[in-house]
PDB file of C-alpha atoms in Angstrom:
ATOM      1  CA  GLY A   1     -51.865 -23.651  -2.156  1.00 59.00           C
ATOM      2  CA  LYS A   2     -51.540 -19.959  -2.199  1.00 65.00           C
ATOM      3  CA  ALA A   3     -49.740 -19.645   1.091  1.00 61.00           C
ATOM      4  CA  ASP A   4     -47.119 -22.443  -0.091  1.00 62.00           C
ATOM      5  CA  GLY A   5     -46.740 -20.364  -3.406  1.00 59.00           C
ATOM      6  CA  LYS A   6     -45.715 -17.241  -1.204  1.00 63.00           C
ATOM      7  CA  ARG A   7     -43.588 -19.043   0.943  1.00 64.00           C
ATOM      8  CA  ALA A   8     -41.778 -20.706  -1.849  1.00 62.00           C
ATOM      9  CA  LEU A   9     -41.100 -17.158  -3.324  1.00 63.00           C
ATOM     10  CA  LEU A  10     -39.757 -15.847  -0.130  1.00 69.00           C
ATOM     11  CA  ARG A  11     -37.287 -18.764   0.350  1.00 76.00           C
ATOM     12  CA  PRO A  12     -34.234 -18.466  -1.886  1.00 75.00           C
ATOM     13  CA  SER A  13     -32.900 -21.314  -3.511  1.00 81.00           C
ATOM     14  CA  PRO A  14     -29.490 -22.931  -2.621  1.00 80.00           C
ATOM     15  CA  ALA A  15     -28.385 -21.844  -6.130  1.00 79.00           C
ATOM     16  CA  LEU A  16     -29.183 -18.344  -5.501  1.00 81.00           C
ATOM     17  CA  ILE A  17     -27.488 -18.429  -2.019  1.00 82.00           C
ATOM     18  CA  GLY A  18     -24.355 -19.934  -3.349  1.00 78.00           C
ATOM     19  CA  ALA A  19     -24.186 -17.362  -6.340  1.00 80.00           C
ATOM     20  CA  GLY A  20     -24.561 -14.434  -3.739  1.00 84.00           C
ATOM     21  CA  GLY A  21     -21.910 -15.996  -1.601  1.00 81.00           C
ATOM     22  CA  ARG A  22     -19.474 -16.347  -4.570  1.00 81.00           C
ATOM     23  CA  GLY A  23     -20.335 -12.847  -5.672  1.00 85.00           C
ATOM     24  CA  TYR A  24     -19.566 -11.496  -2.007  1.00 85.00           C
ATOM     25  CA  LEU A  25     -16.178 -13.310  -2.041  1.00 84.00           C
ATOM     26  CA  GLN A  26     -15.261 -11.955  -5.347  1.00 84.00           C
ATOM     27  CA  THR A  27     -16.104  -8.361  -4.033  1.00 88.00           C
ATOM     28  CA  ILE A  28     -14.128  -9.114  -0.826  1.00 86.00           C
ATOM     29  CA  LEU A  29     -11.068 -10.102  -2.966  1.00 83.00           C
ATOM     30  CA  LEU A  30     -11.567  -7.294  -5.334  1.00 84.00           C
ATOM     31  CA  LEU A  31     -11.485  -4.620  -2.419  1.00 88.00           C
ATOM     32  CA  TYR A  32      -8.744  -6.390  -0.468  1.00 86.00           C
ATOM     33  CA  LEU A  33      -5.917  -3.859  -1.295  1.00 84.00           C
ATOM     34  CA  PRO A  34      -8.203  -0.718  -0.781  1.00 87.00           C
ATOM     35  CA  LEU A  35      -9.734  -2.089   2.396  1.00 87.00           C
ATOM     36  CA  MET A  36      -6.227  -3.087   3.615  1.00 87.00           C
ATOM     37  CA  TYR A  37      -4.879   0.299   3.003  1.00 86.00           C
ATOM     38  CA  ALA A  38      -8.113   1.979   4.750  1.00 87.00           C
ATOM     39  CA  ALA A  39      -7.545  -0.014   7.692  1.00 86.00           C
ATOM     40  CA  LEU A  40      -3.669   0.753   7.810  1.00 85.00           C
ATOM     41  CA  ARG A  41      -3.722   4.363   6.789  1.00 86.00           C
ATOM     42  CA  TYR A  42      -3.738   5.519  10.293  1.00 87.00           C
ATOM     43  CA  VAL A  43      -0.108   4.289  10.519  1.00 87.00           C
ATOM     44  CA  ASP A  44       0.715   5.881   7.067  1.00 87.00           C
ATOM     45  CA  CYS A  45       2.523   8.911   8.178  1.00 87.00           C
ATOM     46  CA  THR A  46       4.697  11.385   6.437  1.00 85.00           C
ATOM     47  CA  ASN A  47       7.599  13.367   7.600  1.00 85.00           C
ATOM     48  CA  VAL A  48       6.930  16.866   6.582  1.00 87.00           C
ATOM     49  CA  GLY A  49      10.185  18.312   8.053  1.00 86.00           C
ATOM     50  CA  ASP A  50      11.194  20.101  10.965  1.00 89.00           C
ATOM     51  CA  GLY A  51      10.548  17.092  13.159  1.00 86.00           C
ATOM     52  CA  ILE A  52       6.858  17.077  12.252  1.00 90.00           C
ATOM     53  CA  VAL A  53       5.175  13.800  11.170  1.00 90.00           C
ATOM     54  CA  VAL A  54       1.514  13.968   9.950  1.00 92.00           C
ATOM     55  CA  MET A  55      -0.873  11.416   8.790  1.00 91.00           C
ATOM     56  CA  THR A  56      -0.742  11.276   5.017  1.00 86.00           C
ATOM     57  CA  SER A  57      -4.391  10.931   4.589  1.00 86.00           C
ATOM     58  CA  ASN A  58      -5.037  13.425   7.317  1.00 90.00           C
ATOM     59  CA  PRO A  59      -2.353  15.989   7.417  1.00 91.00           C
ATOM     60  CA  GLN A  60      -4.087  18.090  10.236  1.00 93.00           C
ATOM     61  CA  ARG A  61      -3.366  15.148  12.507  1.00 93.00           C
ATOM     62  CA  ARG A  62       0.199  14.552  13.969  1.00 93.00           C
ATOM     63  CA  CYS A  63       1.583  11.080  14.347  1.00 91.00           C
ATOM     64  CA  TYR A  64       3.372   9.657  17.354  1.00 92.00           C
ATOM     65  CA  THR A  65       1.519  11.702  19.900  1.00 93.00           C
ATOM     66  CA  ALA A  66      -0.130  10.487  22.998  1.00 94.00           C
ATOM     67  CA  ALA A  67      -3.440  10.568  21.260  1.00 93.00           C
ATOM     68  CA  TRP A  68      -2.218   8.815  18.251  1.00 92.00           C
ATOM     69  CA  ASN A  69      -0.388   6.142  20.264  1.00 93.00           C
ATOM     70  CA  SER A  70      -3.761   5.614  22.246  1.00 94.00           C
ATOM     71  CA  LEU A  71      -5.593   4.432  19.348  1.00 92.00           C
ATOM     72  CA  LEU A  72      -2.804   2.602  17.626  1.00 90.00           C
ATOM     73  CA  PRO A  73      -3.276  -0.894  19.514  1.00 93.00           C
ATOM     74  CA  LEU A  74      -6.971  -0.936  18.300  1.00 93.00           C
ATOM     75  CA  ILE A  75      -6.022   0.230  14.789  1.00 91.00           C
ATOM     76  CA  LEU A  76      -3.449  -2.522  14.553  1.00 90.00           C
ATOM     77  CA  ILE A  77      -5.854  -5.203  15.832  1.00 93.00           C
ATOM     78  CA  VAL A  78      -8.432  -4.269  13.437  1.00 91.00           C
ATOM     79  CA  ALA A  79      -6.048  -4.316  10.564  1.00 89.00           C
ATOM     80  CA  LEU A  80      -4.450  -7.461  11.640  1.00 89.00           C
ATOM     81  CA  GLY A  81      -7.876  -9.242  12.117  1.00 91.00           C
ATOM     82  CA  TYR A  82      -9.020  -8.028   8.666  1.00 88.00           C
ATOM     83  CA  GLY A  83      -5.600  -8.419   6.761  1.00 87.00           C
ATOM     84  CA  LEU A  84      -5.195 -12.308   8.145  1.00 89.00           C
ATOM     85  CA  SER A  85      -8.775 -13.212   8.287  1.00 91.00           C
ATOM     86  CA  VAL A  86      -9.323 -12.876   4.586  1.00 90.00           C
ATOM     87  CA  PRO A  87      -6.454 -14.994   3.250  1.00 90.00           C
ATOM     88  CA  VAL A  88      -7.000 -17.627   6.199  1.00 92.00           C
ATOM     89  CA  ALA A  89     -10.691 -17.748   5.495  1.00 91.00           C
ATOM     90  CA  LEU A  90      -9.892 -17.945   1.670  1.00 90.00           C
ATOM     91  CA  ALA A  91      -7.366 -20.759   2.206  1.00 92.00           C
ATOM     92  CA  VAL A  92      -9.499 -22.940   4.531  1.00 93.00           C
ATOM     93  CA  PHE A  93     -12.490 -22.326   1.996  1.00 90.00           C
ATOM     94  CA  LEU A  94     -10.522 -23.360  -0.937  1.00 89.00           C
ATOM     95  CA  ARG A  95      -8.864 -26.248   0.682  1.00 92.00           C
ATOM     96  CA  ARG A  96     -12.258 -27.512   1.945  1.00 93.00           C
ATOM     97  CA  LYS A  97     -14.035 -27.174  -1.326  1.00 90.00           C
ATOM     98  CA  HIS A  98     -11.044 -28.656  -3.387  1.00 91.00           C
ATOM     99  CA  SER A  99     -11.087 -31.817  -1.198  1.00 92.00           C
ATOM    100  CA  GLN A 100     -15.083 -31.980  -1.298  1.00 93.00           C
ATOM    101  CA  LEU A 101     -15.682 -31.582  -4.975  1.00 90.00           C
ATOM    102  CA  ASP A 102     -14.449 -33.393  -7.991  1.00 91.00           C
ATOM    103  CA  PRO A 103     -12.038 -31.202 -10.133  1.00 88.00           C
ATOM    104  CA  ILE A 104     -14.545 -30.359 -12.834  1.00 89.00           C
ATOM    105  CA  ALA A 105     -17.190 -29.212 -10.234  1.00 89.00           C
ATOM    106  CA  PHE A 106     -14.538 -27.157  -8.217  1.00 88.00           C
ATOM    107  CA  GLY A 107     -13.297 -25.483 -11.258  1.00 86.00           C
ATOM    108  CA  SER A 108     -16.608 -24.540 -12.782  1.00 85.00           C
ATOM    109  CA  ARG A 109     -18.402 -23.564  -9.449  1.00 84.00           C
ATOM    110  CA  TYR A 110     -15.207 -21.412  -8.241  1.00 85.00           C
ATOM    111  CA  ALA A 111     -13.930 -20.348 -11.688  1.00 84.00           C
ATOM    112  CA  PHE A 112     -13.584 -16.787 -10.652  1.00 82.00           C
ATOM    113  CA  LEU A 113     -10.918 -17.941  -8.203  1.00 83.00           C
ATOM    114  CA  VAL A 114      -9.193 -20.731  -9.816  1.00 84.00           C
ATOM    115  CA  ALA A 115     -10.010 -20.891 -13.610  1.00 83.00           C
ATOM    116  CA  LYS A 116      -7.126 -18.695 -14.404  1.00 83.00           C
ATOM    117  CA  TYR A 117      -4.631 -20.637 -12.764  1.00 84.00           C
ATOM    118  CA  LYS A 118      -3.114 -24.121 -13.393  1.00 83.00           C
ATOM    119  CA  PRO A 119      -5.415 -26.778 -11.506  1.00 85.00           C
ATOM    120  CA  GLU A 120      -2.403 -27.744  -9.209  1.00 86.00           C
ATOM    121  CA  LEU A 121      -2.136 -24.017  -8.254  1.00 84.00           C
ATOM    122  CA  PHE A 122      -5.842 -23.533  -7.418  1.00 87.00           C
ATOM    123  CA  TRP A 123      -4.479 -21.587  -4.181  1.00 88.00           C
ATOM    124  CA  TYR A 124      -2.518 -19.055  -6.207  1.00 86.00           C
ATOM    125  CA  GLU A 125      -5.188 -16.262  -5.372  1.00 86.00           C
ATOM    126  CA  LEU A 126      -3.403 -16.519  -1.747  1.00 88.00           C
ATOM    127  CA  ALA A 127      -0.113 -15.475  -3.385  1.00 84.00           C
ATOM    128  CA  ILE A 128      -1.747 -12.544  -4.930  1.00 83.00           C
ATOM    129  CA  LEU A 129      -3.393 -11.466  -1.649  1.00 86.00           C
ATOM    130  CA  GLY A 130      -0.009 -11.758  -0.112  1.00 85.00           C
ATOM    131  CA  ARG A 131       1.431  -9.436  -2.715  1.00 80.00           C
ATOM    132  CA  LYS A 132      -1.284  -6.818  -2.093  1.00 82.00           C
ATOM    133  CA  LEU A 133      -0.608  -7.080   1.514  1.00 84.00           C
ATOM    134  CA  ALA A 134       2.984  -6.429   1.193  1.00 80.00           C
ATOM    135  CA  VAL A 135       2.574  -3.409  -0.988  1.00 78.00           C
ATOM    136  CA  VAL A 136       0.118  -1.854   1.604  1.00 81.00           C
ATOM    137  CA  VAL A 137       2.543  -2.650   4.526  1.00 80.00           C
ATOM    138  CA  ALA A 138       5.448  -1.140   2.693  1.00 77.00           C
ATOM    139  CA  VAL A 139       3.499   1.894   1.715  1.00 77.00           C
ATOM    140  CA  CYS A 140       2.091   2.413   5.305  1.00 78.00           C
ATOM    141  CA  ALA A 141       5.337   1.708   7.183  1.00 75.00           C
ATOM    142  CA  LEU A 142       7.542   4.419   5.658  1.00 73.00           C
ATOM    143  CA  GLN A 143       7.383   8.121   6.213  1.00 68.00           C
ATOM    144  CA  SER A 144       9.042   9.434   3.238  1.00 73.00           C
ATOM    145  CA  PRO A 145       7.015   9.552   0.002  1.00 73.00           C
ATOM    146  CA  THR A 146      10.207   8.856  -2.166  1.00 76.00           C
ATOM    147  CA  VAL A 147      11.258   6.135   0.226  1.00 75.00           C
ATOM    148  CA  LYS A 148       7.660   4.582   0.061  1.00 72.00           C
ATOM    149  CA  ALA A 149       7.801   4.492  -3.812  1.00 75.00           C
ATOM    150  CA  THR A 150      11.448   3.264  -3.961  1.00 75.00           C
ATOM    151  CA  VAL A 151      10.707   0.462  -1.503  1.00 75.00           C
ATOM    152  CA  VAL A 152       7.298  -0.551  -2.923  1.00 74.00           C
ATOM    153  CA  ALA A 153       8.861  -0.693  -6.381  1.00 75.00           C
ATOM    154  CA  LEU A 154      11.889  -2.683  -5.072  1.00 75.00           C
ATOM    155  CA  LEU A 155       9.379  -5.044  -3.615  1.00 75.00           C
ATOM    156  CA  MET A 156       7.499  -5.334  -6.783  1.00 75.00           C
ATOM    157  CA  LEU A 157      10.671  -6.043  -8.621  1.00 74.00           C
ATOM    158  CA  ALA A 158      11.767  -8.617  -6.165  1.00 73.00           C
ATOM    159  CA  LEU A 159       8.480 -10.259  -6.448  1.00 71.00           C
ATOM    160  CA  ARG A 160       8.833 -10.151 -10.328  1.00 70.00           C
ATOM    161  CA  ALA A 161      12.171 -11.704 -10.205  1.00 65.00           C
ATOM    162  CA  GLY A 162      11.167 -14.248  -7.796  1.00 62.00           C
ATOM    163  CA  ALA A 163       8.226 -15.232  -9.873  1.00 68.00           C
ATOM    164  CA  ALA A 164      10.497 -15.320 -13.033  1.00 63.00           C
ATOM    165  CA  VAL A 165      13.139 -17.509 -11.093  1.00 47.00           C
ATOM    166  CA  ALA A 166      10.373 -19.707  -9.780  1.00 56.00           C
ATOM    167  CA  GLY A 167       8.832 -20.140 -13.111  1.00 72.00           C
ATOM    168  CA  HIS A 168       5.407 -20.825 -11.496  1.00 71.00           C
ATOM    169  CA  LYS A 169       3.432 -19.256 -14.506  1.00 76.00           C
ATOM    170  CA  PRO A 170       0.391 -20.026 -12.571  1.00 78.00           C
ATOM    171  CA  TYR A 171      -2.045 -18.965 -15.263  1.00 80.00           C
ATOM    172  CA  VAL A 172      -3.635 -21.273 -17.807  1.00 81.00           C
ATOM    173  CA  GLU A 173      -3.511 -18.956 -20.454  1.00 83.00           C
ATOM    174  CA  ALA A 174      -0.027 -17.744 -21.561  1.00 80.00           C
ATOM    175  CA  HIS A 175      -1.126 -14.129 -22.033  1.00 83.00           C
ATOM    176  CA  HIS A 176      -2.313 -13.895 -18.344  1.00 82.00           C
ATOM    177  CA  ASN A 177       1.316 -14.795 -17.232  1.00 77.00           C
ATOM    178  CA  VAL A 178       2.555 -12.035 -19.688  1.00 78.00           C
ATOM    179  CA  LEU A 179      -0.053  -9.632 -18.320  1.00 81.00           C
ATOM    180  CA  ASP A 180       0.913 -10.298 -14.790  1.00 77.00           C
ATOM    181  CA  ALA A 181       4.687  -9.851 -15.590  1.00 76.00           C
ATOM    182  CA  LEU A 182       3.966  -6.631 -17.415  1.00 78.00           C
ATOM    183  CA  THR A 183       1.727  -5.246 -14.634  1.00 77.00           C
ATOM    184  CA  LEU A 184       4.411  -5.678 -11.974  1.00 73.00           C
ATOM    185  CA  ASP A 185       6.839  -4.262 -14.259  1.00 74.00           C
ATOM    186  CA  GLY A 186       4.758  -1.281 -15.073  1.00 77.00           C
ATOM    187  CA  SER A 187       4.071  -0.823 -11.308  1.00 73.00           C
ATOM    188  CA  VAL A 188       7.719  -0.397 -10.788  1.00 67.00           C
ATOM    189  CA  VAL A 189       8.300   1.988 -13.496  1.00 72.00           C
ATOM    190  CA  LEU A 190       5.307   3.955 -12.284  1.00 72.00           C
ATOM    191  CA  LEU A 191       6.518   4.100  -8.674  1.00 65.00           C
ATOM    192  CA  TRP A 192      10.032   4.971  -9.588  1.00 63.00           C
ATOM    193  CA  GLY A 193       9.071   7.319 -12.321  1.00 63.00           C
ATOM    194  CA  GLY A 194       6.349   9.213 -10.174  1.00 54.00           C
TER     195      GLY A 194
END
């Protein structure tokens, strides 16, 4: 009696485990951009003149030295592992759950991932992750702050133009499509305007 009651309290319910998993997944997706930048900031170097190139996040450390190069493979493996594992795991997860569940159960259980998109574009969160990854790679791959801002702004503008031409309008609510477009446009203005 009493021992069974204690065991039942200590055993989490499947609903609680599912809710925890969905919360964890939502957190990973929310933090994808800053975590990808953290993983790649080692290669985010800035040319400060006179042939001196330093890490943007740690200006005391020079880039392209023997010590910097010795850590580069490990940094890239970790960044590549994280950068690809999240989208691949999400793609496998969404595809599996989409095929296992009926549309209503899928939409209600994973609303935080799919409810804002049209049902046939349930995978569109992957496109958003791709956009975030492209921005981080562009920022980290270029040395000059002006070039970084210009390239990222051009990238955002190209993505914006591509989305307009493609006419996806992936969000169910029209105002979400407008907000997404305005966010990209605002990013271009901010990056070009400083």
